[in-house]
PDB file of C-alpha atoms in Angstrom:
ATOM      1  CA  UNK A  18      36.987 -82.714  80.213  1.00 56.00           C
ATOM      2  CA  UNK A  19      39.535 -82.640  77.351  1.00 71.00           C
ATOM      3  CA  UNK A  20      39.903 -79.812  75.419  1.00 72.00           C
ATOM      4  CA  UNK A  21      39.284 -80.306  71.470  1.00 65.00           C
ATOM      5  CA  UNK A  22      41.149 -79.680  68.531  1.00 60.00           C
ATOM      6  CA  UNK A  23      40.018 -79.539  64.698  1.00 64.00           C
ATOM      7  CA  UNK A  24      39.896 -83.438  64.558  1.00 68.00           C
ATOM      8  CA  UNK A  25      37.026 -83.106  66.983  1.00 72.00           C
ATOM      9  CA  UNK A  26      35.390 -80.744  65.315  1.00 77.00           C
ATOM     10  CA  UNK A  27      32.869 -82.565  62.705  1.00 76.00           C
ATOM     11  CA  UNK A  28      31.368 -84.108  65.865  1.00 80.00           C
ATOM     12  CA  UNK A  29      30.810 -81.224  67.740  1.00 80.00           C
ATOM     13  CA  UNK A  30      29.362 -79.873  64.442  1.00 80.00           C
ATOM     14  CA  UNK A  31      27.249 -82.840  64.404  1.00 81.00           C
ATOM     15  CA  UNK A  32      26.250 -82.341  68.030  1.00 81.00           C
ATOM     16  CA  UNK A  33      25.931 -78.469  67.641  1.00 82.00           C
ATOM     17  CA  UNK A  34      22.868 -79.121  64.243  1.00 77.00           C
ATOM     18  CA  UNK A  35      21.352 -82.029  66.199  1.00 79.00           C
ATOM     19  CA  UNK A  36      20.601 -80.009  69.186  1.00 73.00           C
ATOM     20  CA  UNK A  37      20.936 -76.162  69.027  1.00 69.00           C
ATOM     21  CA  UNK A  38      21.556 -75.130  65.926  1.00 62.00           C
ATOM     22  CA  UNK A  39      24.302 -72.071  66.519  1.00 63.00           C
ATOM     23  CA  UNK A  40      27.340 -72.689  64.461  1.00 62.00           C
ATOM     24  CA  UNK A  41      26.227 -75.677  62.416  1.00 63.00           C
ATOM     25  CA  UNK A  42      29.651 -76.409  60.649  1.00 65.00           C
ATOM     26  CA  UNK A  43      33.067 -77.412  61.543  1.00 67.00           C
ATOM     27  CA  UNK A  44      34.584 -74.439  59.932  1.00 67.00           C
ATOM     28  CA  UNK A  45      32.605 -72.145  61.793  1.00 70.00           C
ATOM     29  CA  UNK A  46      34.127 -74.003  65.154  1.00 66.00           C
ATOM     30  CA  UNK A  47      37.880 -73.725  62.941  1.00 69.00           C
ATOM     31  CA  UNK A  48      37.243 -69.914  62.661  1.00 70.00           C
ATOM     32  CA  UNK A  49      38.387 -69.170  66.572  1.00 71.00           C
ATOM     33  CA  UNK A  50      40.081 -72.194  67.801  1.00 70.00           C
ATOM     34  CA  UNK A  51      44.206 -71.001  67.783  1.00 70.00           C
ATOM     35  CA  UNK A  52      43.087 -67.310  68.187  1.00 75.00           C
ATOM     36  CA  UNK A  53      41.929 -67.369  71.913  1.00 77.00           C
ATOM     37  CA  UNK A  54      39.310 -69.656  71.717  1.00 84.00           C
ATOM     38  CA  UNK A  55      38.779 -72.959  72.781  1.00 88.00           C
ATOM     39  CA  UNK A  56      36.060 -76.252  72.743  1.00 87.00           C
ATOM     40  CA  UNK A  57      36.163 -78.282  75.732  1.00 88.00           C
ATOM     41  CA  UNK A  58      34.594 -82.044  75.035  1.00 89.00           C
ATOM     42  CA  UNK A  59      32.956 -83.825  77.698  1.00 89.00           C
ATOM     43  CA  UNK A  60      33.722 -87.157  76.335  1.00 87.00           C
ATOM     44  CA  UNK A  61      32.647 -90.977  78.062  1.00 80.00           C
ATOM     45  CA  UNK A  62      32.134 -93.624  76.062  1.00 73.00           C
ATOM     46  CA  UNK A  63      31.590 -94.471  71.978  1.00 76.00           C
ATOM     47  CA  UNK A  64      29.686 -90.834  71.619  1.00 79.00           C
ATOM     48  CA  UNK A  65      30.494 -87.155  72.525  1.00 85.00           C
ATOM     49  CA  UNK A  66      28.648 -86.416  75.594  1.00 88.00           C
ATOM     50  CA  UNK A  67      28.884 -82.394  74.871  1.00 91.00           C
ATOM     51  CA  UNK A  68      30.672 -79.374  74.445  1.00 90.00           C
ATOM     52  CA  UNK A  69      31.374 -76.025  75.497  1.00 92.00           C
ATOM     53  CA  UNK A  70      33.085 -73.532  72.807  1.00 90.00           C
ATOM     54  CA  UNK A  71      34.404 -70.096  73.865  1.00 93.00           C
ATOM     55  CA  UNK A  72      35.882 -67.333  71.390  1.00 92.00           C
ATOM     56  CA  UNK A  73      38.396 -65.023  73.090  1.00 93.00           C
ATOM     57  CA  UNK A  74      39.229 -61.051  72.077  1.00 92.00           C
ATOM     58  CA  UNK A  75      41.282 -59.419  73.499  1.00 93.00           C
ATOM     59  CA  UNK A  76      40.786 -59.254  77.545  1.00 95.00           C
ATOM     60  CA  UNK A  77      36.993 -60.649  77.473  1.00 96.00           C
ATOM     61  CA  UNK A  78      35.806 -64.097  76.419  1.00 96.00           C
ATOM     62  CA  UNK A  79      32.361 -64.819  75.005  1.00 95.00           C
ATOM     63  CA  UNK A  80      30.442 -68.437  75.440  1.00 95.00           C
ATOM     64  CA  UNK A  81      29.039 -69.722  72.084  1.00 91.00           C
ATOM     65  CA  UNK A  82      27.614 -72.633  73.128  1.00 90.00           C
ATOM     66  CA  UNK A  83      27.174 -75.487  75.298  1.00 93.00           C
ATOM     67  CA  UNK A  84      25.475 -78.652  74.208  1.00 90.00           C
ATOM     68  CA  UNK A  85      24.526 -81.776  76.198  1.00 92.00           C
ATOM     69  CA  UNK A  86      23.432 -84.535  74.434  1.00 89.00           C
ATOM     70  CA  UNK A  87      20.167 -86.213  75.321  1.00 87.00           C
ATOM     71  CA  UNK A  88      21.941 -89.130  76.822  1.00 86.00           C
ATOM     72  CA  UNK A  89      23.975 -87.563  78.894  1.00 86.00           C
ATOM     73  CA  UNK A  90      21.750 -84.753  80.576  1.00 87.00           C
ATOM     74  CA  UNK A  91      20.932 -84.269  84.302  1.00 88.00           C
ATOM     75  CA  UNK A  92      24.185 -85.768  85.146  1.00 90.00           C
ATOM     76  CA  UNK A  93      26.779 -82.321  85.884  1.00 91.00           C
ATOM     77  CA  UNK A  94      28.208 -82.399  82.194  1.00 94.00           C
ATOM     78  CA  UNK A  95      26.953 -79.030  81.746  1.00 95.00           C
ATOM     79  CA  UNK A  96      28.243 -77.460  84.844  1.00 97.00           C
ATOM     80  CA  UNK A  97      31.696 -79.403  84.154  1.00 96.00           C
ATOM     81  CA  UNK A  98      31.630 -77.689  81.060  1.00 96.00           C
ATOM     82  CA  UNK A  99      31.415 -74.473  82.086  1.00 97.00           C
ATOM     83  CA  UNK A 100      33.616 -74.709  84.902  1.00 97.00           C
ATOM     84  CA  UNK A 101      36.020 -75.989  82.440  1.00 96.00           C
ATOM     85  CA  UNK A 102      35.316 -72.512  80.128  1.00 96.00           C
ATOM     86  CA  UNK A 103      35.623 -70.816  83.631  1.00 97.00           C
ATOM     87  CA  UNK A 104      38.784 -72.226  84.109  1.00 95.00           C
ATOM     88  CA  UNK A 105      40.203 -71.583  80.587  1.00 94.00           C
ATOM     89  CA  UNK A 106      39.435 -68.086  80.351  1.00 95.00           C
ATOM     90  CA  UNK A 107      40.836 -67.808  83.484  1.00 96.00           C
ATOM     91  CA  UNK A 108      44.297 -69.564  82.229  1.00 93.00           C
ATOM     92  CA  UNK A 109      43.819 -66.616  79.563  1.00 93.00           C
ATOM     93  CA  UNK A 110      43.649 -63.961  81.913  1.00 95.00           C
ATOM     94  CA  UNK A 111      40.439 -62.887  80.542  1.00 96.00           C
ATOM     95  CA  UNK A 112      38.814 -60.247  82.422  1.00 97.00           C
ATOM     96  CA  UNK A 113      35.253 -61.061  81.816  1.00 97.00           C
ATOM     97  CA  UNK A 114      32.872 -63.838  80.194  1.00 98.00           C
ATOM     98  CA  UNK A 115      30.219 -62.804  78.154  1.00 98.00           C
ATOM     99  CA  UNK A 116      27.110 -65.054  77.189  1.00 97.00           C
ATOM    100  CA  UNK A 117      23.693 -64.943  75.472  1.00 95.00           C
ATOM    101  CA  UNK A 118      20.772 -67.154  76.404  1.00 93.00           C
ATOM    102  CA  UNK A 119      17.388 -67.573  75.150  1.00 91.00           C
ATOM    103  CA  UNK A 120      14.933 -66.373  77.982  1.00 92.00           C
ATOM    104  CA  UNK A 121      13.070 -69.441  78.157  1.00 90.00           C
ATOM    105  CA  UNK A 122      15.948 -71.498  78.031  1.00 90.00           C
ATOM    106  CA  UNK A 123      15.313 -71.401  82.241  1.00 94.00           C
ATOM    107  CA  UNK A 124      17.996 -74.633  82.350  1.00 92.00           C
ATOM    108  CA  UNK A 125      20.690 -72.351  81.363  1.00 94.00           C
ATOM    109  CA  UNK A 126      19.928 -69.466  82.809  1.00 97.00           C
ATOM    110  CA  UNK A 127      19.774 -71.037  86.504  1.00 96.00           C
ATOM    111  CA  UNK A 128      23.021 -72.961  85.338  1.00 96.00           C
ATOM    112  CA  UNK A 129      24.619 -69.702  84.622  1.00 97.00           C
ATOM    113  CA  UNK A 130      23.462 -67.799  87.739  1.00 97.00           C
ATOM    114  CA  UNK A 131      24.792 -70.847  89.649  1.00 97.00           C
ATOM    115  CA  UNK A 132      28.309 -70.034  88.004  1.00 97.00           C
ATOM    116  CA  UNK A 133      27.812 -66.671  88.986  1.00 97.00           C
ATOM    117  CA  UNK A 134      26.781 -64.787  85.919  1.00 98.00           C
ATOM    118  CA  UNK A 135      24.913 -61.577  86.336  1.00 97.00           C
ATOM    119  CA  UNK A 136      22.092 -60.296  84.021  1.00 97.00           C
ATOM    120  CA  UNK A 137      23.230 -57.310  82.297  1.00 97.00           C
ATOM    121  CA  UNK A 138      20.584 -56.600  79.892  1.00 97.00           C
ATOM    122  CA  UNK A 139      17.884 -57.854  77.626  1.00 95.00           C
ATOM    123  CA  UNK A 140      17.499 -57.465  73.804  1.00 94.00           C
ATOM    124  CA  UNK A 141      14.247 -58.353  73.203  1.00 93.00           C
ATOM    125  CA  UNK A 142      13.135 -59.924  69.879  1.00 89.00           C
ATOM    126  CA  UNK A 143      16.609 -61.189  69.317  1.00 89.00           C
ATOM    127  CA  UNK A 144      16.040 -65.272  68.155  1.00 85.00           C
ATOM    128  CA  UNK A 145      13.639 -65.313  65.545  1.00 82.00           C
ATOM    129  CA  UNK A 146      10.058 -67.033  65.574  1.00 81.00           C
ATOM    130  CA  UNK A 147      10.396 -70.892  64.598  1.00 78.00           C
ATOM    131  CA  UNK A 148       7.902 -73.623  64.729  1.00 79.00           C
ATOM    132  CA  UNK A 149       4.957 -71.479  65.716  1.00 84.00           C
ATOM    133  CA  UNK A 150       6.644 -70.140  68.272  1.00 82.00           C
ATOM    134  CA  UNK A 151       6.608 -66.024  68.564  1.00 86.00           C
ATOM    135  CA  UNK A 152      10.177 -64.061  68.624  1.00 88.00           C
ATOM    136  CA  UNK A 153      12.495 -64.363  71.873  1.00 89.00           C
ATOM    137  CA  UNK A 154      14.322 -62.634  73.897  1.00 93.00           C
ATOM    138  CA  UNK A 155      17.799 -62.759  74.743  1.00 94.00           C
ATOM    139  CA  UNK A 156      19.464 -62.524  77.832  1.00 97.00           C
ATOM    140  CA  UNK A 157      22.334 -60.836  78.151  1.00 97.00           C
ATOM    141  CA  UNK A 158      24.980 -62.165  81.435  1.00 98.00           C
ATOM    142  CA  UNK A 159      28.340 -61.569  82.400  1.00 98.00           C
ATOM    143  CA  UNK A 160      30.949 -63.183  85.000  1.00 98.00           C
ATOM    144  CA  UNK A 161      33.576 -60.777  86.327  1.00 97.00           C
ATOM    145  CA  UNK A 162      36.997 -63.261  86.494  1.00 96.00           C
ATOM    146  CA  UNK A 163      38.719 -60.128  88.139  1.00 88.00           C
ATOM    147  CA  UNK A 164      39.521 -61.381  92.260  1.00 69.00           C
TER     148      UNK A 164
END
């Protein structure tokens, strides 16, 4: 894992509107890095395998996103990612991590239960309906970094 700067950050940006649309630009990504937030790249090879970005205020971090690319899922670059978010916030002295998920999205969810995330609500309705698909829910999960 190496952790990114702005050079990195049209291909994350690439990655990000390839597959799962959140920030969609580079400057979006520019907006937190230097202020407490971070991008770790899982890198290998010509092409960005994925990323993880985290925002940071104050004593509590939030996960934006992680994105594996195609070729490189089912191989731990996810759970490398996060553990390298983990670790980072930790480094920070964050107190907690905060994260949304789709509810269907049952990948991450069992990735971030794994990590130890804990379901702290539900806000139903939250991602809009797209490609025929109704409303959904998002999750709502925390990690406590206090030992």
């Amino acid at each position: 894992m190496t952790e990114g700067s702005r050079r990195h950050l049209e291909e994350v940006a690439a990655l990000d509107r390839a597959h799962s649309p959140v920030m969609r630009s580079a400057n979006r990504y520019a907006s937190f890095l230097g202020d407490g937030g971070t991008v770790v790249l899982a890198t290998g090879g010509p092409a960005l395998q994925g990323f993880a970005a985290m925002s940071a205020v104050l004593d509590e971090g939030t996960l934006l996103n992680i994105v594996v690319a195609p070729h490189a899922r089912r191989r731990g670059v996810a759970t490398a990612l996060l553990n390298a978010i983990i670790a980072q916030a930790r480094r920070q002295s964050l107190r907690r991590l905060l994260l949304e998920a789709r509810e269907g999205n049952r990948a991450a969810l069992a990735l971030y239960r794994e990590a130890g995330f804990r379901r702290d609500t539900l806000r139903p309705r939250y991602y809009p309906a797209r490609d025929g698909q109704p409303a959904e829910a998002a999750v709502l999960m925390s990690l406590s970094l206090e030992n």
